Amino acid sequence: MTDLGALAGKRILLVISGGIAAYKCLELIRRLKERGAAVRCILTRGGAQFVTPLAVSALSEEKVYQELWSLTDEAEMGHIRLSREADLVVVAPASADLLARMAAGMADDLASTTLLATDKPVMVAPAMNVMMWQHPATQANMATLRSRGVRQIGPNSGDMACGEVGSGRMSEPHEILAAIAGFFAEASGPRPLAGRRALVTSGPTHEPIDPVRYIANRSSGKQGHAIAAALSALGAEVTLVSGPTAEPDPAGCRVVRVETAREMLAACEAALPSDMAVCAAAVADWRVDVAAGQKLKKEGAGPPALHLAENPDILAALARRDAGRPALVVGFAAETESVVEHARAKLARKGCDWIVANDVSAGTGTFGGESNAVHLIRRDGAPESWPRMGKDEVARRLAQEIAAALGGAAAR
Ligand code: CTP
């Protein structure tokens, strides 16, 4: 549970852009005010088509800012001051248009100018039609914004006001509230991993068969990405080496994208020295020895025989380094039976310090799902079984365990 008390006394600048979801921001303002936050609002022209300045002003108990070229507004509070006198800027709803203008660095109205001029953290809650959200232009804009440290909440999937179904619904006010509270709790929380470096692997690997086909697996990257975010939240300087996933880059981490196991190993070695390594990637055990240079064709003598070669074991390679071994090397074990016994054997075989073992047998919903039931197995110590919890929560708890275990000096 996020501590909503973290909101008391915080100053939020809420940018309301055009979209039917704008009505939800009235509820958001009310809830933020209830928890003691001060809310100042910018309402775009599009936003004012959906909610009135009067409603926004009445709930926020503040003047609503609407125009860039307003003599009175500029006299009372210049847009630069408006952008700086906040602890967090929240854009909700964030329309496709405003995200595009933010990504392009435009400054043609009060909202975009303020977002360009601010030196404060920014969080966006996208809301739009599913096709608009999925459009490569929007996805590219969002990726650009994330790479600049903009935090993203949602969108959710479900029925949309336009009658279509899919991803693009703005997160609910209580979810945005929790994300804002989470941001402040994190920012003011202890940073026991400050000054330490962390290496995290995540996602599947893709091993080419020919130029169009590859060997892969069902890993979503959710757990690994959440661990990178959790270590970063505790102050670590994180390098996330990720195979192909649809997961957004976690804010504040350096992300190195790779395709194959061999590329992942090279990227991990390049990221050393590191105080800790957490190998959460589902690395393909085998690759096609020599991938075909051209697309394999059906005609000929039946199906091709694929000659497989074993991939390097990244976890074992990191754990067994003589020089520059991370002080704590954590592996994952995906098992379908005798989970703890198999995981213990894996820990010994690979030479790592801890293994996080999870049951991925059919029906557990762990692969691609939101939750995970894990056992933490230390080299010497009884296994700890954690109750089923969200992957974010598993990540936070693991990060705390790592912080508690890593006493002493950093790896530099
Ligand atoms: N791992 C790795 N490189 C590989 C294979 C696995 O770094 N080539 C890491 C994973 O990131 C994970 C751990 O090793 O942390 C365990 O992976 P898992 O697939 O569960 O085990 P395997 O080594 O494949 O063993 P088995 O197939 O016998 O279960």
Coordinates of C-alpha atoms and ligand atoms in Angstrom, one line a residue:
M1 CA 0.0 0.0 0.0
T2 CA 1.3 3.4 -0.9
D3 CA 1.5 5.9 1.9
L4 CA -0.9 8.6 0.9
G5 CA 0.4 10.7 3.8
A6 CA 3.4 11.5 1.5
L7 CA 1.1 14.0 -0.2
A8 CA 0.6 16.5 2.7
G9 CA 2.1 19.9 1.9
K10 CA 3.2 18.9 -1.7
R11 CA 2.6 21.3 -4.5
I12 CA 1.2 19.8 -7.7
L13 CA 0.9 21.6 -11.0
L14 CA -1.8 19.7 -12.9
V15 CA -2.0 20.2 -16.6
I16 CA -5.4 19.2 -18.0
S17 CA -5.5 18.7 -21.7
G18 CA -8.3 17.8 -24.1
G19 CA -10.1 14.5 -23.7
I20 CA -13.2 13.0 -22.3
A21 CA -11.1 11.7 -19.4
A22 CA -10.7 15.3 -18.2
Y23 CA -13.8 14.8 -16.1
K24 CA -11.8 12.4 -13.9
C25 CA -9.3 15.1 -13.1
L26 CA -11.9 16.8 -11.0
E27 CA -12.0 13.8 -8.7
L28 CA -8.2 13.7 -8.7
I29 CA -8.0 17.4 -7.6
R30 CA -10.5 16.6 -4.8
R31 CA -8.6 13.6 -3.6
L32 CA -5.2 15.5 -3.7
K33 CA -6.7 18.4 -1.7
E34 CA -8.2 16.0 0.8
R35 CA -4.7 14.7 1.5
G36 CA -3.3 18.1 2.0
A37 CA -1.6 18.7 -1.4
A38 CA -1.8 22.2 -3.0
V39 CA -3.1 21.9 -6.6
R40 CA -2.6 24.6 -9.2
C41 CA -4.1 23.9 -12.6
I42 CA -3.4 24.7 -16.2
L43 CA -6.4 24.0 -18.5
T44 CA -5.7 23.8 -22.2
R45 CA -8.2 25.0 -24.8
G46 CA -9.0 21.3 -25.5
G47 CA -9.4 20.6 -21.8
A48 CA -11.8 23.5 -21.4
Q49 CA -14.1 21.7 -23.9
F50 CA -14.6 19.0 -21.3
V51 CA -14.4 20.7 -17.9
T52 CA -15.1 24.2 -17.0
P53 CA -12.6 26.6 -15.5
L54 CA -15.1 27.3 -12.7
A55 CA -15.2 23.6 -11.6
V56 CA -11.4 23.3 -11.7
S57 CA -11.0 26.5 -9.8
A58 CA -13.7 25.7 -7.2
L59 CA -12.1 22.3 -6.4
S60 CA -8.5 23.4 -6.5
E61 CA -9.3 26.7 -4.6
E62 CA -6.9 28.4 -6.9
K63 CA -7.0 30.5 -10.0
V64 CA -6.9 28.4 -13.2
Y65 CA -4.3 29.3 -15.8
Q66 CA -5.4 29.1 -19.4
E67 CA -3.6 31.5 -21.7
L68 CA 0.0 32.1 -22.5
W69 CA -0.5 35.6 -23.6
S70 CA -2.6 36.8 -20.7
L71 CA -1.4 40.1 -19.4
T72 CA -3.1 39.6 -15.9
D73 CA -1.7 36.0 -15.6
E74 CA 1.8 37.1 -16.5
A75 CA 1.6 40.1 -14.2
E76 CA 0.5 37.9 -11.3
M77 CA 2.6 34.8 -12.0
G78 CA 4.8 34.4 -15.1
H79 CA 4.7 31.1 -16.8
I80 CA 8.3 30.4 -15.8
R81 CA 7.4 30.8 -12.1
L82 CA 4.3 28.7 -12.6
S83 CA 6.5 25.9 -14.0
R84 CA 9.0 26.1 -11.1
E85 CA 6.7 26.6 -8.1
A86 CA 5.7 22.9 -7.9
D87 CA 7.2 19.8 -6.6
L88 CA 5.7 17.7 -9.4
V89 CA 4.0 18.4 -12.7
V90 CA 1.2 16.0 -13.6
V91 CA -0.4 15.9 -17.0
A92 CA -3.8 14.2 -16.8
P93 CA -5.3 13.6 -19.2
A94 CA -2.2 13.7 -21.5
S95 CA -3.7 13.8 -25.0
A96 CA -1.8 12.4 -28.0
D97 CA -1.4 16.0 -29.2
L98 CA 0.2 17.3 -26.0
L99 CA 2.5 14.2 -25.8
A100 CA 3.6 14.9 -29.4
R101 CA 4.2 18.6 -28.6
M102 CA 6.1 17.7 -25.4
A103 CA 8.3 15.2 -27.3
A104 CA 9.0 17.8 -30.0
G105 CA 9.8 20.5 -27.5
M106 CA 7.1 22.9 -28.7
A107 CA 6.0 25.9 -26.8
D108 CA 3.0 27.2 -28.5
D109 CA 0.5 27.5 -25.6
L110 CA 0.7 27.8 -21.9
A111 CA 0.8 24.0 -21.2
S112 CA 3.6 23.2 -23.6
T113 CA 5.6 26.3 -22.7
T114 CA 5.3 25.4 -19.0
L115 CA 6.3 21.8 -19.6
L116 CA 9.3 23.0 -21.6
A117 CA 10.4 25.5 -19.0
T118 CA 10.0 23.3 -16.0
D119 CA 12.9 21.9 -14.0
K120 CA 10.6 19.7 -12.0
P121 CA 9.8 16.0 -12.4
V122 CA 6.9 15.4 -14.8
M123 CA 4.3 12.5 -14.7
V124 CA 1.9 11.9 -17.6
A125 CA -1.4 9.9 -17.6
P126 CA -2.1 9.3 -21.3
A127 CA -5.7 9.1 -22.5
M128 CA -6.8 8.6 -26.0
N129 CA -8.4 6.3 -28.5
V130 CA -6.8 2.9 -28.8
M131 CA -5.5 3.4 -32.4
M132 CA -4.1 6.7 -31.4
W133 CA -2.3 5.2 -28.5
Q134 CA -0.9 2.3 -30.5
H135 CA 0.1 4.5 -33.4
P136 CA 3.9 4.3 -33.9
A137 CA 4.1 8.1 -33.7
T138 CA 2.5 8.2 -30.2
Q139 CA 4.6 5.2 -29.0
A140 CA 7.8 6.9 -30.3
N141 CA 6.8 10.2 -28.6
M142 CA 6.2 8.3 -25.3
A143 CA 9.5 6.5 -25.6
T144 CA 11.3 9.8 -26.2
L145 CA 9.6 11.3 -23.1
R146 CA 10.4 8.3 -20.9
S147 CA 14.0 8.4 -22.0
R148 CA 14.1 12.0 -20.7
G149 CA 12.8 10.8 -17.4
V150 CA 9.1 11.6 -17.7
R151 CA 7.1 9.2 -15.6
Q152 CA 4.1 7.4 -17.1
I153 CA 1.0 6.1 -15.4
G154 CA -1.3 4.0 -17.5
P155 CA -3.2 3.9 -19.8
N156 CA -5.5 1.1 -18.8
S157 CA -7.3 -1.3 -21.1
G158 CA -11.1 -1.5 -21.3
D159 CA -14.2 0.1 -22.9
M160 CA -13.6 3.5 -24.2
A161 CA -15.8 6.5 -24.6
C162 CA -15.5 6.3 -28.4
G163 CA -17.1 2.8 -28.3
E164 CA -13.9 0.9 -29.1
V165 CA -12.2 -1.5 -26.7
G166 CA -8.4 -1.6 -25.9
S167 CA -5.6 0.3 -24.3
G168 CA -5.9 4.1 -24.0
R169 CA -8.2 4.7 -21.0
M170 CA -6.8 7.1 -18.6
S171 CA -5.8 5.6 -15.2
E172 CA -8.4 6.0 -12.5
P173 CA -8.0 9.0 -10.1
H174 CA -7.1 6.6 -7.2
E175 CA -4.4 5.0 -9.4
I176 CA -2.9 8.4 -10.3
L177 CA -3.1 9.5 -6.7
A178 CA -1.2 6.4 -5.6
A179 CA 1.4 7.0 -8.3
I180 CA 1.9 10.6 -7.2
A181 CA 2.1 9.5 -3.5
G182 CA 4.5 6.7 -4.6
F183 CA 6.7 9.3 -6.3
F184 CA 6.9 11.5 -3.2
A185 CA 7.4 8.5 -0.9
E186 CA 10.3 7.3 -3.1
A187 CA 11.8 10.8 -3.4
S188 CA 11.9 11.3 0.4
G189 CA 12.6 7.7 1.3
P190 CA 15.9 6.2 2.4
R191 CA 18.4 5.6 -0.4
P192 CA 20.5 2.8 1.0
L193 CA 22.0 1.9 -2.4
A194 CA 23.2 5.4 -3.2
G195 CA 26.7 5.3 -4.7
R196 CA 26.3 1.6 -5.7
R197 CA 26.1 0.1 -9.2
A198 CA 23.6 -2.5 -10.2
L199 CA 23.4 -4.7 -13.3
V200 CA 20.0 -6.2 -14.1
T201 CA 19.1 -8.5 -17.0
S202 CA 15.5 -8.8 -18.2
G203 CA 13.2 -10.1 -20.9
P204 CA 13.7 -13.0 -23.3
T205 CA 16.5 -13.3 -25.9
H206 CA 15.8 -13.8 -29.6
E207 CA 18.1 -16.3 -31.3
P208 CA 18.0 -16.1 -35.1
I209 CA 17.2 -19.1 -37.3
D210 CA 17.3 -17.1 -40.5
P211 CA 16.7 -13.4 -41.2
V212 CA 13.0 -13.7 -40.4
R213 CA 12.7 -16.4 -37.8
Y214 CA 14.0 -16.8 -34.3
I215 CA 13.9 -18.9 -31.1
A216 CA 12.4 -17.1 -28.2
N217 CA 10.3 -17.7 -25.0
R218 CA 7.3 -16.1 -23.2
S219 CA 9.2 -13.9 -20.8
S220 CA 7.6 -10.4 -20.7
G221 CA 10.4 -8.6 -18.9
K222 CA 8.0 -7.3 -16.2
Q223 CA 9.8 -8.8 -13.3
G224 CA 13.3 -7.7 -14.4
H225 CA 12.2 -4.2 -15.3
A226 CA 10.5 -3.9 -11.9
I227 CA 13.7 -4.9 -10.2
A228 CA 15.7 -2.3 -12.1
A229 CA 13.2 0.3 -11.1
A230 CA 13.2 -0.8 -7.4
L231 CA 17.0 -0.8 -7.2
S232 CA 17.1 2.7 -8.8
A233 CA 14.4 3.9 -6.3
L234 CA 16.8 2.9 -3.5
G235 CA 19.5 5.0 -5.0
A236 CA 21.5 2.5 -7.1
E237 CA 23.0 3.5 -10.5
V238 CA 21.3 0.8 -12.6
T239 CA 22.2 -0.6 -16.0
L240 CA 19.3 -2.7 -17.3
V241 CA 20.4 -5.1 -20.1
S242 CA 17.1 -6.1 -21.8
G243 CA 16.1 -8.5 -24.5
P244 CA 13.2 -7.5 -26.7
T245 CA 10.2 -6.6 -24.6
A246 CA 7.1 -4.3 -24.7
E247 CA 7.9 -3.0 -21.2
P248 CA 8.5 0.8 -20.9
D249 CA 12.1 1.8 -19.9
P250 CA 12.1 2.2 -16.1
A251 CA 12.8 5.8 -15.2
G252 CA 16.3 6.7 -14.1
C253 CA 17.9 3.5 -15.4
R254 CA 20.5 3.2 -18.2
V255 CA 18.9 0.7 -20.7
V256 CA 21.0 -1.4 -23.1
R257 CA 18.9 -3.2 -25.6
V258 CA 20.1 -6.5 -27.0
E259 CA 18.6 -9.4 -29.0
T260 CA 20.7 -12.5 -28.4
A261 CA 22.3 -14.2 -25.4
R262 CA 25.8 -13.5 -26.7
E263 CA 25.0 -9.8 -27.1
M264 CA 23.5 -9.8 -23.6
L265 CA 26.7 -11.3 -22.1
A266 CA 28.8 -8.7 -23.9
A267 CA 26.6 -5.9 -22.7
C268 CA 26.8 -7.2 -19.1
E269 CA 30.5 -7.5 -19.2
A270 CA 30.7 -4.0 -20.5
A271 CA 28.6 -2.8 -17.6
L272 CA 31.1 -4.0 -15.0
P273 CA 32.3 -3.2 -12.4
S274 CA 29.1 -3.5 -10.5
D275 CA 28.3 -4.1 -6.8
M276 CA 25.4 -6.4 -7.6
A277 CA 24.0 -8.3 -10.5
V278 CA 20.4 -9.6 -10.8
C279 CA 19.9 -12.0 -13.7
A280 CA 16.1 -12.0 -14.3
A281 CA 16.3 -12.5 -18.1
A282 CA 14.9 -15.7 -19.6
V283 CA 18.0 -16.4 -21.7
A284 CA 17.5 -18.9 -24.5
D285 CA 19.6 -21.9 -23.6
W286 CA 20.3 -22.7 -27.2
R287 CA 20.9 -20.9 -30.4
V288 CA 21.1 -22.2 -34.0
D289 CA 24.7 -22.9 -34.5
V290 CA 24.9 -21.1 -37.8
A291 CA 21.9 -19.0 -38.6
A292 CA 20.9 -19.1 -42.3
G293 CA 22.0 -16.0 -44.2
Q294 CA 18.8 -16.2 -46.4
K295 CA 15.3 -17.2 -45.5
L296 CA 14.9 -20.9 -45.3
K297 CA 12.5 -22.1 -48.0
K298 CA 10.0 -25.0 -47.9
E299 CA 10.8 -26.5 -51.2
G300 CA 13.6 -29.1 -51.1
A301 CA 14.1 -32.1 -49.0
G302 CA 11.6 -31.7 -46.2
P303 CA 11.9 -29.6 -43.0
P304 CA 15.4 -28.3 -42.2
A305 CA 17.3 -29.8 -39.3
L306 CA 18.4 -27.1 -36.9
H307 CA 21.8 -27.7 -35.4
L308 CA 21.8 -26.1 -32.0
A309 CA 24.7 -24.8 -30.0
E310 CA 24.6 -23.9 -26.3
N311 CA 24.5 -20.3 -25.3
P312 CA 26.8 -18.8 -22.7
D313 CA 25.3 -18.8 -19.2
I314 CA 25.4 -15.2 -18.3
L315 CA 24.6 -15.7 -14.6
A316 CA 27.3 -18.3 -14.2
A317 CA 29.8 -16.2 -16.2
L318 CA 29.2 -13.2 -13.8
A319 CA 29.2 -15.4 -10.7
R320 CA 32.4 -17.2 -11.6
R321 CA 34.5 -14.3 -12.5
D322 CA 37.8 -14.2 -10.8
A323 CA 38.3 -10.5 -11.1
G324 CA 35.5 -8.0 -10.8
R325 CA 32.9 -10.4 -9.5
P326 CA 29.9 -8.4 -8.3
A327 CA 29.7 -8.7 -4.5
L328 CA 26.2 -10.1 -4.7
V329 CA 25.0 -12.2 -7.7
V330 CA 21.3 -13.1 -7.8
G331 CA 19.8 -15.5 -10.2
F332 CA 16.2 -16.6 -11.0
A333 CA 15.0 -20.1 -11.3
A334 CA 11.8 -20.8 -13.3
E335 CA 10.7 -24.3 -12.3
T336 CA 7.6 -26.3 -12.8
E337 CA 8.1 -28.9 -10.0
S338 CA 10.2 -29.4 -6.8
V339 CA 10.8 -25.7 -7.0
V340 CA 13.1 -25.2 -4.0
E341 CA 15.2 -28.3 -4.5
H342 CA 15.8 -27.6 -8.2
A343 CA 16.6 -24.0 -7.3
R344 CA 19.1 -25.0 -4.7
A345 CA 20.9 -27.2 -7.2
K346 CA 20.9 -24.4 -9.7
L347 CA 22.4 -22.0 -7.2
A348 CA 25.3 -24.4 -6.6
R349 CA 25.8 -25.2 -10.3
K350 CA 25.9 -21.6 -11.3
G351 CA 27.9 -20.3 -8.3
C352 CA 25.5 -17.4 -7.5
D353 CA 24.8 -16.1 -4.0
W354 CA 21.0 -16.1 -4.1
I355 CA 18.3 -17.6 -6.2
V356 CA 14.8 -16.3 -6.5
A357 CA 12.7 -19.3 -7.4
N358 CA 9.3 -19.1 -9.0
D359 CA 6.8 -21.7 -10.0
V360 CA 5.9 -21.2 -13.7
S361 CA 3.8 -24.3 -14.1
A362 CA 0.6 -24.0 -16.1
G363 CA -2.1 -22.1 -14.3
T364 CA 0.1 -20.0 -12.1
G365 CA -0.1 -17.1 -14.5
T366 CA 3.4 -16.0 -13.7
F367 CA 4.7 -15.7 -17.3
G368 CA 3.4 -12.4 -18.6
G369 CA 1.1 -12.0 -15.5
E370 CA 1.2 -9.2 -13.0
S371 CA 2.0 -11.3 -9.9
N372 CA 4.5 -13.8 -8.7
A373 CA 4.9 -16.2 -5.8
V374 CA 8.6 -16.7 -5.1
H375 CA 11.0 -18.3 -2.7
L376 CA 14.3 -16.5 -1.8
I377 CA 17.1 -19.0 -1.4
R378 CA 20.4 -17.8 0.0
R379 CA 23.6 -19.9 -0.4
D380 CA 23.5 -20.7 3.3
G381 CA 20.2 -20.2 4.9
A382 CA 16.7 -21.6 5.0
P383 CA 14.5 -20.7 2.0
E384 CA 12.1 -17.9 2.5
S385 CA 8.7 -18.3 0.9
W386 CA 7.0 -15.0 0.1
P387 CA 3.2 -14.8 -0.4
R388 CA 1.9 -14.2 -3.9
M389 CA 2.3 -10.5 -4.6
G390 CA 2.5 -8.1 -7.5
K391 CA 5.8 -8.2 -9.5
D392 CA 6.4 -4.6 -8.4
E393 CA 6.1 -5.6 -4.8
V394 CA 8.4 -8.7 -5.3
A395 CA 10.9 -6.2 -6.8
R396 CA 10.7 -3.7 -3.9
R397 CA 11.1 -6.5 -1.4
L398 CA 14.1 -8.0 -3.2
A399 CA 15.7 -4.6 -3.5
Q400 CA 15.3 -4.1 0.2
E401 CA 16.9 -7.5 0.9
I402 CA 19.8 -6.6 -1.4
A403 CA 20.2 -3.2 0.3
A404 CA 20.2 -4.9 3.8
A405 CA 22.8 -7.5 2.6
L406 CA 25.2 -5.2 1.0
G407 CA 27.2 -3.6 3.8
G408 CA 30.6 -2.2 3.2
A409 CA 32.1 -0.3 0.4
A410 CA 30.9 0.2 -3.2
A411 CA 32.7 -1.4 -6.2
R412 CA 34.6 1.7 -7.3
Ligands
CTP1 N1 20.6 -17.7 -17.2 C1 21.6 -17.0 -17.8 N2 22.1 -17.4 -19.0 C2 21.6 -18.5 -19.6 C3 20.6 -19.2 -19.0 C4 20.1 -18.8 -17.8 O1 22.0 -15.9 -17.3 N3 22.1 -18.9 -20.8 C5 20.1 -17.2 -15.9 C6 18.7 -16.7 -15.8 O2 18.7 -15.3 -16.0 C7 18.3 -17.1 -14.5 C8 19.0 -18.4 -14.2 O3 20.1 -18.4 -15.1 O4 18.8 -16.1 -13.5 C9 18.2 -19.6 -14.3 O5 17.7 -19.8 -15.5 P1 16.7 -21.1 -15.9 O6 16.3 -20.9 -17.2 O7 15.7 -21.2 -14.8 O8 17.7 -22.3 -15.7 P2 18.6 -23.1 -16.7 O9 20.0 -22.6 -16.5 O10 18.0 -22.9 -18.0 O11 18.4 -24.6 -16.2 P3 17.3 -25.6 -16.5 O12 17.0 -25.5 -18.0 O13 17.9 -26.9 -16.1 O14 16.1 -25.2 -15.7

